[in-house]
Amino acid sequence: MTPASRLGPPSPDDTFTLEAIGHVASDYPDKFGVPRQPGLAPSARAILYLAPPFDDPLAVEGVEAMSHLWLTFLFDRSPLTWKPRVRPPRLGGNRRVGVFASRSTHRPNRLGQSLVELVEVECSPRPSRARSPIAGSRLAGHESRVKLHLRGHDLCDATPILDIKPYLPWAESRPDANAGFAPASPPRCRVVFDAAAGEALRRHADGESLARLIEEVLAQDPRPAYHGSATARQGASKPYGVLLRDVNVRFLVDERDGDTEIRVAAIEPR
């Protein structure tokens, strides 16, 4: 008999109802390209639009004094099913570990946490649009009494947010902690821009900021870890595309002698 069976069938107290307090407008329209951890792309912008009745400015009183926040969110694009073992990208996408030893999006309750930088708290007495909306976001025209401007996140556009808490470095920063199979940040690839891509950035209204975001995202090699072994990919140059803000970034990956170079071939409106 398993421990779960000894407890008997779930009681009503084992089921909880959660309500989104708002949604995020994000630089990442799609899952592909989203950094695997927050903070890896510090130029990534987001705006959290709180929903009624949570968009009362009194609910965020004092938040402006914080530099970073914890966001609890729902992996709403992940399947409802889950497995006890997963394949983390940091292990090449082939080795398995227990789901609770990972940050996999395929979880029993699909909950995630993201540590984000708070840039600005924008409040208004009536619902209004953000002063600087996220280009290309589905929520670019959204209105709310409370808009939290964020940076360095790992959230898809329109992700539901369930809770906000302040980050306390004296309690939560543990540099001596053991991080298991992910002891350090992942290696970064070299990113270069073709002439056509550079010209597209020069014509873009926010080209300088967009260039930084593209470099930060692509330097992490956003391809799925299971796209073949490094040996099989030697000398390959397969085209990929990633959606960022209001553009489609087309790039090629060249792998030779253990070195990976990512070349941005084109930046097109989407």
Tab-separated table of C-alpha atoms in Angstrom:
chain	number	residue	atom	x	y	z
A	1	MET	CA	0.000	0.000	0.000
A	2	THR	CA	1.419	3.384	-0.986
A	3	PRO	CA	1.416	6.394	1.380
A	4	ALA	CA	-1.128	8.080	-0.887
A	5	SER	CA	-3.526	5.117	-0.680
A	6	ARG	CA	-3.252	5.059	3.131
A	7	LEU	CA	-4.428	8.666	3.176
A	8	GLY	CA	-7.582	7.697	1.338
A	9	PRO	CA	-9.336	9.649	-1.425
A	10	PRO	CA	-8.650	13.378	-1.704
A	11	SER	CA	-10.824	15.516	0.512
A	12	PRO	CA	-12.294	18.868	-0.572
A	13	ASP	CA	-9.418	20.513	1.322
A	14	ASP	CA	-6.951	18.971	-1.152
A	15	THR	CA	-8.363	20.990	-4.071
A	16	PHE	CA	-7.724	24.689	-4.370
A	17	THR	CA	-8.989	27.375	-6.718
A	18	LEU	CA	-6.479	30.006	-7.841
A	19	GLU	CA	-7.366	33.227	-9.622
A	20	ALA	CA	-5.027	35.216	-11.839
A	21	ILE	CA	-4.341	38.661	-10.389
A	22	GLY	CA	-3.112	39.912	-13.742
A	23	HIS	CA	-1.297	39.097	-16.978
A	24	VAL	CA	2.124	39.958	-18.349
A	25	ALA	CA	2.832	41.736	-21.624
A	26	SER	CA	6.190	40.329	-22.672
A	27	ASP	CA	9.008	40.612	-25.205
A	28	TYR	CA	8.517	36.852	-25.803
A	29	PRO	CA	5.432	36.162	-27.965
A	30	ASP	CA	6.183	32.428	-28.045
A	31	LYS	CA	7.808	29.766	-25.859
A	32	PHE	CA	10.729	29.312	-28.248
A	33	GLY	CA	13.446	31.756	-27.268
A	34	VAL	CA	12.347	32.349	-23.685
A	35	PRO	CA	15.433	32.116	-21.427
A	36	ARG	CA	15.470	28.979	-19.330
A	37	GLN	CA	15.918	31.068	-16.169
A	38	PRO	CA	15.110	34.683	-15.250
A	39	GLY	CA	17.953	37.191	-15.332
A	40	LEU	CA	19.769	35.591	-18.278
A	41	ALA	CA	18.432	38.268	-20.647
A	42	PRO	CA	18.449	41.471	-18.565
A	43	SER	CA	17.179	43.586	-21.484
A	44	ALA	CA	13.901	41.651	-21.715
A	45	ARG	CA	10.974	43.949	-20.885
A	46	ALA	CA	7.580	43.079	-19.471
A	47	ILE	CA	4.577	44.900	-18.049
A	48	LEU	CA	2.359	43.243	-15.464
A	49	TYR	CA	-1.204	44.545	-15.822
A	50	LEU	CA	-3.134	43.843	-12.631
A	51	ALA	CA	-6.773	42.861	-13.114
A	52	PRO	CA	-9.777	44.109	-11.113
A	53	PRO	CA	-10.184	44.051	-8.158
A	54	PHE	CA	-6.435	43.520	-7.651
A	55	ASP	CA	-5.534	46.674	-9.595
A	56	ASP	CA	-6.263	48.871	-6.593
A	57	PRO	CA	-3.201	51.164	-6.219
A	58	LEU	CA	-3.360	50.527	-2.478
A	59	ALA	CA	-2.434	46.875	-3.142
A	60	VAL	CA	1.022	47.878	-4.429
A	61	GLU	CA	1.710	50.617	-1.897
A	62	GLY	CA	5.372	50.271	-0.888
A	63	VAL	CA	6.322	48.072	-3.854
A	64	GLU	CA	8.204	50.955	-5.464
A	65	ALA	CA	10.849	50.638	-2.724
A	66	MET	CA	11.712	47.108	-3.925
A	67	SER	CA	14.261	46.450	-6.667
A	68	HIS	CA	13.199	42.843	-7.366
A	69	LEU	CA	10.004	40.816	-7.039
A	70	TRP	CA	9.026	37.153	-7.015
A	71	LEU	CA	6.199	36.383	-9.444
A	72	THR	CA	4.217	33.174	-9.054
A	73	PHE	CA	2.689	32.272	-12.407
A	74	LEU	CA	0.968	29.517	-14.329
A	75	PHE	CA	2.665	27.583	-17.131
A	76	ASP	CA	-0.546	27.951	-19.131
A	77	ARG	CA	1.015	26.664	-22.359
A	78	SER	CA	2.183	23.398	-20.780
A	79	PRO	CA	0.169	20.166	-20.985
A	80	LEU	CA	-2.100	19.147	-18.129
A	81	THR	CA	-0.298	15.813	-17.863
A	82	TRP	CA	3.014	15.290	-16.082
A	83	LYS	CA	5.595	12.556	-15.544
A	84	PRO	CA	7.715	11.790	-12.460
A	85	ARG	CA	10.950	12.096	-14.464
A	86	VAL	CA	11.948	14.810	-16.944
A	87	ARG	CA	14.885	15.666	-19.226
A	88	PRO	CA	16.430	19.021	-18.214
A	89	PRO	CA	18.137	20.992	-21.021
A	90	ARG	CA	21.214	21.419	-18.816
A	91	LEU	CA	21.744	17.647	-19.047
A	92	GLY	CA	21.574	17.668	-22.836
A	93	GLY	CA	17.905	16.741	-23.047
A	94	ASN	CA	18.706	13.024	-22.814
A	95	ARG	CA	19.398	12.298	-19.128
A	96	ARG	CA	16.430	12.146	-16.762
A	97	VAL	CA	15.923	13.402	-13.200
A	98	GLY	CA	12.898	13.608	-10.934
A	99	VAL	CA	10.480	16.398	-11.792
A	100	PHE	CA	10.933	17.913	-8.324
A	101	ALA	CA	14.699	18.049	-8.884
A	102	SER	CA	14.105	20.269	-11.912
A	103	ARG	CA	12.405	23.473	-13.002
A	104	SER	CA	10.537	21.734	-15.795
A	105	THR	CA	7.377	23.411	-17.094
A	106	HIS	CA	5.645	19.986	-17.074
A	107	ARG	CA	4.629	19.865	-13.409
A	108	PRO	CA	1.663	18.512	-11.427
A	109	ASN	CA	0.245	21.995	-10.774
A	110	ARG	CA	2.053	23.901	-13.573
A	111	LEU	CA	3.220	26.597	-11.148
A	112	GLY	CA	6.343	28.636	-11.812
A	113	GLN	CA	8.348	31.340	-10.057
A	114	SER	CA	10.297	34.135	-11.681
A	115	LEU	CA	12.615	36.634	-10.002
A	116	VAL	CA	12.249	39.902	-11.926
A	117	GLU	CA	13.646	43.404	-11.686
A	118	LEU	CA	11.088	46.097	-10.907
A	119	VAL	CA	11.717	49.174	-13.058
A	120	GLU	CA	8.639	51.306	-12.430
A	121	VAL	CA	5.231	51.256	-10.778
A	122	GLU	CA	2.669	53.054	-12.947
A	123	CYS	CA	-0.676	53.814	-11.287
A	124	SER	CA	-3.719	55.784	-12.385
A	125	PRO	CA	-7.118	56.503	-10.789
A	126	ARG	CA	-8.887	54.861	-13.747
A	127	PRO	CA	-7.832	52.029	-16.062
A	128	SER	CA	-5.402	53.315	-18.699
A	129	ARG	CA	-2.813	52.063	-21.161
A	130	ALA	CA	0.855	51.857	-20.232
A	131	ARG	CA	3.000	54.838	-21.171
A	132	SER	CA	5.523	52.553	-22.899
A	133	PRO	CA	3.675	49.425	-24.094
A	134	ILE	CA	5.498	46.285	-25.219
A	135	ALA	CA	5.746	46.289	-29.009
A	136	GLY	CA	4.095	43.240	-30.556
A	137	SER	CA	2.384	42.107	-27.346
A	138	ARG	CA	-1.207	40.895	-27.390
A	139	LEU	CA	-1.701	43.179	-24.396
A	140	ALA	CA	-0.154	46.298	-25.952
A	141	GLY	CA	-3.520	48.081	-25.800
A	142	HIS	CA	-4.556	46.681	-22.413
A	143	GLU	CA	-5.758	49.001	-19.657
A	144	SER	CA	-5.315	48.755	-15.898
A	145	ARG	CA	-5.061	51.023	-12.882
A	146	VAL	CA	-1.762	49.345	-11.921
A	147	LYS	CA	1.053	48.533	-14.358
A	148	LEU	CA	4.342	47.112	-13.067
A	149	HIS	CA	7.230	47.595	-15.503
A	150	LEU	CA	9.705	44.719	-15.256
A	151	ARG	CA	13.025	43.537	-16.696
A	152	GLY	CA	15.059	40.322	-16.860
A	153	HIS	CA	12.095	37.920	-16.829
A	154	ASP	CA	11.419	34.524	-18.429
A	155	LEU	CA	7.686	34.811	-19.123
A	156	CYS	CA	5.704	34.331	-22.335
A	157	ASP	CA	3.374	37.075	-23.483
A	158	ALA	CA	-0.022	37.004	-21.698
A	159	THR	CA	1.190	34.637	-18.944
A	160	PRO	CA	-1.264	34.617	-15.982
A	161	ILE	CA	0.268	35.876	-12.727
A	162	LEU	CA	-1.030	34.386	-9.470
A	163	ASP	CA	0.931	36.275	-6.808
A	164	ILE	CA	3.612	38.909	-6.171
A	165	LYS	CA	6.072	38.929	-3.286
A	166	PRO	CA	9.134	41.092	-2.559
A	167	TYR	CA	12.587	39.574	-2.940
A	168	LEU	CA	14.592	39.754	0.294
A	169	PRO	CA	18.314	39.319	-0.457
A	170	TRP	CA	19.266	38.878	3.206
A	171	ALA	CA	16.930	35.890	3.469
A	172	GLU	CA	16.961	34.424	-0.035
A	173	SER	CA	20.457	34.957	-1.432
A	174	ARG	CA	22.538	31.875	-0.581
A	175	PRO	CA	25.730	31.883	-2.685
A	176	ASP	CA	26.988	28.848	-0.775
A	177	ALA	CA	24.012	26.710	-1.822
A	178	ASN	CA	24.531	23.507	-3.837
A	179	ALA	CA	22.792	23.736	-7.223
A	180	GLY	CA	23.229	20.079	-8.183
A	181	PHE	CA	23.512	19.463	-11.931
A	182	ALA	CA	23.282	23.228	-12.690
A	183	PRO	CA	26.147	24.673	-10.600
A	184	ALA	CA	26.683	27.752	-12.811
A	185	SER	CA	25.022	29.733	-15.562
A	186	PRO	CA	25.094	28.057	-18.996
A	187	PRO	CA	27.885	28.888	-21.463
A	188	ARG	CA	27.217	31.654	-23.975
A	189	CYS	CA	27.609	31.440	-27.737
A	190	ARG	CA	29.057	34.107	-29.985
A	191	VAL	CA	26.372	36.092	-31.839
A	192	VAL	CA	27.081	38.018	-35.051
A	193	PHE	CA	24.758	40.088	-37.232
A	194	ASP	CA	24.752	39.950	-41.040
A	195	ALA	CA	24.648	43.250	-42.900
A	196	ALA	CA	20.930	42.878	-43.684
A	197	ALA	CA	20.105	42.270	-40.026
A	198	GLY	CA	22.175	45.248	-38.952
A	199	GLU	CA	20.369	47.470	-41.432
A	200	ALA	CA	16.978	46.248	-40.148
A	201	LEU	CA	18.038	47.176	-36.608
A	202	ARG	CA	19.079	50.652	-37.728
A	203	ARG	CA	15.630	51.171	-39.250
A	204	HIS	CA	13.773	49.824	-36.202
A	205	ALA	CA	12.318	52.403	-33.812
A	206	ASP	CA	13.969	50.680	-30.844
A	207	GLY	CA	16.862	49.055	-32.650
A	208	GLU	CA	19.540	49.511	-29.996
A	209	SER	CA	17.484	47.881	-27.240
A	210	LEU	CA	16.244	45.184	-29.616
A	211	ALA	CA	19.821	44.329	-30.637
A	212	ARG	CA	20.791	43.789	-26.986
A	213	LEU	CA	17.779	41.546	-26.427
A	214	ILE	CA	18.500	39.474	-29.538
A	215	GLU	CA	22.123	38.975	-28.523
A	216	GLU	CA	21.228	38.008	-24.938
A	217	VAL	CA	18.598	35.487	-26.075
A	218	LEU	CA	20.573	33.886	-28.897
A	219	ALA	CA	23.820	33.709	-26.894
A	220	GLN	CA	22.093	31.039	-24.780
A	221	ASP	CA	21.404	28.897	-27.883
A	222	PRO	CA	17.594	28.610	-27.634
A	223	ARG	CA	17.436	25.406	-29.687
A	224	PRO	CA	15.975	22.387	-27.850
A	225	ALA	CA	18.764	20.390	-26.234
A	226	TYR	CA	17.630	17.181	-27.927
A	227	HIS	CA	18.356	18.469	-31.468
A	228	GLY	CA	21.004	15.838	-32.043
A	229	SER	CA	24.422	15.375	-30.548
A	230	ALA	CA	27.190	17.919	-30.943
A	231	THR	CA	29.081	15.458	-33.144
A	232	ALA	CA	26.117	15.024	-35.483
A	233	ARG	CA	25.713	18.789	-35.790
A	234	GLN	CA	29.325	19.579	-36.672
A	235	GLY	CA	29.467	21.876	-39.686
A	236	ALA	CA	25.662	22.118	-39.884
A	237	SER	CA	23.989	25.433	-40.600
A	238	LYS	CA	20.263	24.980	-40.147
A	239	PRO	CA	17.958	28.031	-40.263
A	240	TYR	CA	15.815	28.913	-37.247
A	241	GLY	CA	13.458	31.722	-36.328
A	242	VAL	CA	12.521	33.238	-32.993
A	243	LEU	CA	9.825	35.844	-32.298
A	244	LEU	CA	10.944	38.763	-30.121
A	245	ARG	CA	8.817	41.866	-29.557
A	246	ASP	CA	7.412	42.861	-32.944
A	247	VAL	CA	9.958	41.034	-35.151
A	248	ASN	CA	10.885	37.582	-36.398
A	249	VAL	CA	14.608	36.986	-35.947
A	250	ARG	CA	15.999	34.488	-38.459
A	251	PHE	CA	19.331	32.934	-37.555
A	252	LEU	CA	21.760	30.177	-38.452
A	253	VAL	CA	23.838	28.051	-36.097
A	254	ASP	CA	27.336	26.940	-37.089
A	255	GLU	CA	29.105	24.368	-34.898
A	256	ARG	CA	32.723	23.553	-35.660
A	257	ASP	CA	35.400	22.033	-33.442
A	258	GLY	CA	33.333	22.527	-30.296
A	259	ASP	CA	32.683	26.211	-31.025
A	260	THR	CA	29.141	27.503	-31.644
A	261	GLU	CA	28.480	30.692	-33.579
A	262	ILE	CA	24.979	32.056	-34.062
A	263	ARG	CA	24.566	34.316	-37.067
A	264	VAL	CA	21.536	36.608	-37.347
A	265	ALA	CA	20.624	36.559	-41.045
A	266	ALA	CA	17.437	38.652	-41.073
A	267	ILE	CA	15.127	40.629	-38.810
A	268	GLU	CA	11.646	40.873	-40.270
A	269	PRO	CA	8.378	42.462	-39.080
A	270	ARG	CA	5.920	39.869	-37.862
